CSV table of C-alpha atoms in Angstrom, one decimal:
chain,number,residue,atom,x,y,z
A,292,GLN,CA,130.6,97.2,135.2
A,293,SER,CA,130.4,101.0,135.3
A,294,GLY,CA,128.3,101.3,132.2
A,295,VAL,CA,125.0,101.6,134.0
A,296,THR,CA,122.0,104.0,133.9
A,297,SER,CA,121.0,106.2,136.8
A,298,GLU,CA,118.7,103.3,137.8
A,299,LEU,CA,121.8,101.1,137.9
A,300,LYS,CA,120.7,99.0,134.9
A,301,HIS,CA,123.6,97.7,132.9
A,302,ILE,CA,123.8,99.2,129.4
A,303,VAL,CA,124.7,95.8,127.9
A,304,ASP,CA,121.6,94.2,129.4
A,305,LEU,CA,119.4,97.0,128.1
A,306,ILE,CA,120.8,96.9,124.6
A,307,ASN,CA,120.8,93.1,124.6
A,308,ALA,CA,117.1,93.1,125.4
A,309,LYS,CA,116.2,95.1,122.3
A,310,SER,CA,115.0,92.9,119.4
A,311,ASP,CA,116.4,95.3,116.8
A,312,VAL,CA,120.0,95.4,118.1
A,313,GLU,CA,122.4,92.5,118.2
A,314,ILE,CA,125.5,92.7,120.4
A,315,VAL,CA,128.2,90.7,118.7
A,316,SER,CA,130.9,91.0,121.4
A,317,VAL,CA,131.8,93.1,124.5
A,318,ILE,CA,135.2,94.6,125.2
A,319,THR,CA,135.8,95.5,128.9
A,320,THR,CA,138.6,96.4,131.2
A,321,GLY,CA,140.6,93.5,132.7
A,322,ASN,CA,138.1,93.2,135.7
A,323,GLY,CA,135.3,92.0,133.4
A,324,LEU,CA,131.9,93.2,132.4
A,325,ARG,CA,130.4,92.9,135.8
A,326,GLY,CA,133.5,93.3,137.9
A,327,GLU,CA,133.6,89.5,138.4
A,328,PHE,CA,137.4,89.2,138.2
A,329,GLN,CA,139.6,90.5,141.1
A,330,THR,CA,142.8,90.6,139.0
A,331,ALA,CA,142.9,92.7,135.9
A,332,GLU,CA,144.3,90.7,133.0
A,333,ASP,CA,143.6,89.9,129.4
A,334,GLY,CA,141.2,87.1,128.5
A,335,VAL,CA,138.0,85.9,126.8
A,336,TYR,CA,135.0,84.5,128.6
A,337,THR,CA,131.2,84.1,128.2
A,338,ASP,CA,129.0,86.4,130.3
A,339,ALA,CA,126.7,84.1,132.4
A,340,LYS,CA,123.7,86.5,132.2
A,341,THR,CA,123.7,87.2,128.5
A,342,GLY,CA,125.8,84.4,126.9
A,343,LEU,CA,127.8,87.1,125.1
A,344,THR,CA,131.5,86.8,124.4
A,345,VAL,CA,133.5,89.2,126.5
A,346,TYR,CA,137.0,90.3,125.8
A,347,ARG,CA,138.9,91.4,128.9
A,348,VAL,CA,141.6,93.9,127.9
A,349,HIS,CA,144.2,94.9,130.4
A,350,ALA,CA,147.7,95.2,128.9
A,351,ASN,CA,147.3,94.1,125.3
A,352,CYS,CA,145.5,95.5,122.2
A,353,ILE,CA,142.0,94.6,121.2
A,354,PRO,CA,142.1,91.2,119.4
A,355,ALA,CA,140.9,91.4,115.8
A,356,GLU,CA,138.3,88.7,116.3
A,357,ALA,CA,136.6,90.9,118.9
A,358,LEU,CA,135.4,93.1,116.0
A,359,ASN,CA,134.3,90.3,113.7
A,360,GLY,CA,130.8,91.2,112.5
A,361,VAL,CA,130.7,94.5,114.4
A,362,GLN,CA,129.0,97.4,112.7
A,363,GLU,CA,129.5,100.0,115.4
A,364,ILE,CA,131.3,100.2,118.7
A,365,VAL,CA,129.5,101.9,121.7
A,366,PHE,CA,132.0,102.8,124.4
A,367,ASP,CA,130.5,103.2,127.9
A,368,ILE,CA,132.9,103.1,130.8
A,369,GLN,CA,132.9,105.6,133.7
A,370,ASP,CA,136.3,107.2,134.0
A,371,THR,CA,137.8,108.5,137.2
A,372,GLY,CA,139.2,111.7,135.8
A,373,SER,CA,142.8,110.3,136.1
A,374,ARG,CA,144.7,108.4,133.5
A,375,TYR,CA,146.0,105.9,136.0
A,376,ASN,CA,142.9,103.7,136.0
A,377,GLY,CA,143.4,102.4,132.4
A,378,VAL,CA,140.3,103.8,130.8
A,379,VAL,CA,142.4,106.3,128.7
A,380,THR,CA,144.5,103.4,127.3
A,381,LEU,CA,141.4,101.1,126.8
A,382,LEU,CA,139.6,103.9,124.9
A,383,ALA,CA,142.7,104.5,122.8
A,384,GLU,CA,143.0,100.8,122.0
A,385,VAL,CA,139.3,100.6,121.0
A,386,ILE,CA,139.8,103.6,118.7
A,387,LYS,CA,142.9,102.0,117.1
A,388,ALA,CA,141.1,98.7,116.6
A,389,ALA,CA,138.0,100.5,115.1
A,390,LYS,CA,140.3,102.5,112.7
A,391,THR,CA,141.9,99.3,111.5
A,392,ALA,CA,138.5,97.6,111.0
A,393,ASN,CA,136.8,100.8,109.7
A,394,VAL,CA,134.1,100.6,112.4
A,395,PRO,CA,132.4,103.7,113.8
A,396,VAL,CA,132.9,104.5,117.5
A,397,VAL,CA,130.3,106.2,119.6
A,398,VAL,CA,131.4,107.3,123.2
A,399,LEU,CA,128.5,107.7,125.7
A,400,ASP,CA,129.5,110.8,127.5
A,401,ARG,CA,129.8,110.5,131.3
A,402,PRO,CA,130.8,113.1,134.0
A,403,ASN,CA,134.3,113.6,135.1
A,404,PRO,CA,133.9,112.7,138.8
A,405,ILE,CA,136.6,115.1,140.0
A,406,GLY,CA,135.4,118.0,137.8
A,407,ALA,CA,136.4,119.0,134.4
A,408,THR,CA,137.9,122.4,135.1
A,409,ALA,CA,141.4,121.4,136.4
A,410,VAL,CA,144.2,119.8,134.5
A,411,GLU,CA,147.2,118.7,136.7
A,412,GLY,CA,150.2,116.5,136.7
A,413,PRO,CA,152.7,115.3,134.2
A,414,VAL,CA,151.7,114.5,130.6
A,415,ASP,CA,152.2,111.0,129.3
A,416,ASP,CA,154.4,110.4,126.2
A,417,THR,CA,151.9,108.1,124.5
A,418,TYR,CA,148.7,110.1,124.2
A,419,GLY,CA,149.6,113.5,125.7
A,420,VAL,CA,147.1,113.1,128.6
A,421,SER,CA,148.0,114.6,132.0
A,422,THR,CA,147.5,112.7,135.2
A,423,ARG,CA,144.3,114.7,136.0
A,424,HIS,CA,143.0,115.2,132.5
A,425,GLY,CA,139.9,117.4,133.1
A,426,MET,CA,137.8,115.8,130.4
A,427,THR,CA,134.5,113.9,130.3
A,428,ALA,CA,134.4,110.5,128.7
A,429,GLY,CA,133.1,112.1,125.4
A,430,GLU,CA,135.7,114.8,125.4
A,431,LEU,CA,138.4,112.2,126.0
A,432,GLY,CA,137.0,110.2,123.1
A,433,LEU,CA,137.1,113.2,120.8
A,434,TYR,CA,140.6,114.1,121.9
A,435,LEU,CA,142.0,110.6,121.4
A,436,GLY,CA,140.2,110.2,118.1
A,437,LYS,CA,141.9,113.4,116.8
A,438,LYS,CA,145.2,112.2,118.2
A,439,LEU,CA,144.9,108.8,116.5
A,440,GLY,CA,143.4,110.2,113.3
A,441,TYR,CA,140.0,108.6,113.5
A,442,GLU,CA,136.6,110.2,113.8
A,443,VAL,CA,134.7,109.5,117.1
A,444,SER,CA,131.1,110.4,117.7
A,445,VAL,CA,129.8,111.3,121.2
A,446,ALA,CA,126.3,110.8,122.7
A,447,LYS,CA,126.3,113.9,124.9
A,448,MET,CA,125.0,114.2,128.4
A,449,THR,CA,122.3,116.5,129.6
A,450,GLY,CA,122.3,118.5,132.8
A,451,TYR,CA,126.0,118.4,133.3
A,452,THR,CA,128.3,121.4,133.7
A,453,ARG,CA,132.1,121.2,133.7
A,454,ASP,CA,132.4,122.6,137.2
A,455,MET,CA,130.3,119.7,138.7
A,456,LEU,CA,131.9,117.1,141.0
A,457,TRP,CA,130.4,113.6,141.2
A,458,ALA,CA,128.4,114.4,144.3
A,459,ASP,CA,126.7,117.2,142.3
A,460,THR,CA,125.3,114.7,139.8
A,461,GLY,CA,123.1,112.8,142.2
A,462,LEU,CA,124.4,109.5,140.7
A,463,GLN,CA,126.0,106.6,142.4
A,464,PHE,CA,129.6,106.0,141.5
A,465,ILE,CA,130.4,102.6,140.0
A,466,GLN,CA,134.0,101.9,139.0
C-alpha cells in the first residue's frame, strides 16, 4: 500500500496499465497490497482492482510459485527507518527468493522518514541491521544484497539528501 507516487497513485496500478509490461504476481507485507487486511499474516489472494495474484508475506519465506514466470522483481515499499516494521525482513526474503530463481531485483529508492544520518540501537543477529538503520530503501537493498551474495539494482531518488526528515520531502507518508 505504500508503493505510491507523489500523486498517491499506486505503482502496481501504473505498471499494470502499461501495455508493454505484464505483472505476473505481487508480493506484499502481511497487510496486503492496499492495506486491506488488519492482521499481518501469510496468504494468497486476488486483488479486486487488478485481478492480480497477491502473496502476503509476514512470517514465512516467499513461496517459489510467486516467482513463476517472473523476469524481474521491482521492490517498492516505504520503510520507516526502523527494522521493527518488517520491511528489512521482507526485502531480505525477496532477495533470497530472487537469488534462488536467478531473477534480477530492482529496489525503487525511497526516503528514510527519520533521516539517514543516525544509526542507533542494537544490531540484529540475522542481517546485521541496527534498530534505527539510517538507510534509504535503495541503500538497504544494496546492503542486504551484499550480505546475501546477490546483486541488487537501485532506481535512485532525485532531490533527496541524507539529512532530510520526512516532513522535508513534501510527500504524504503512507505505511
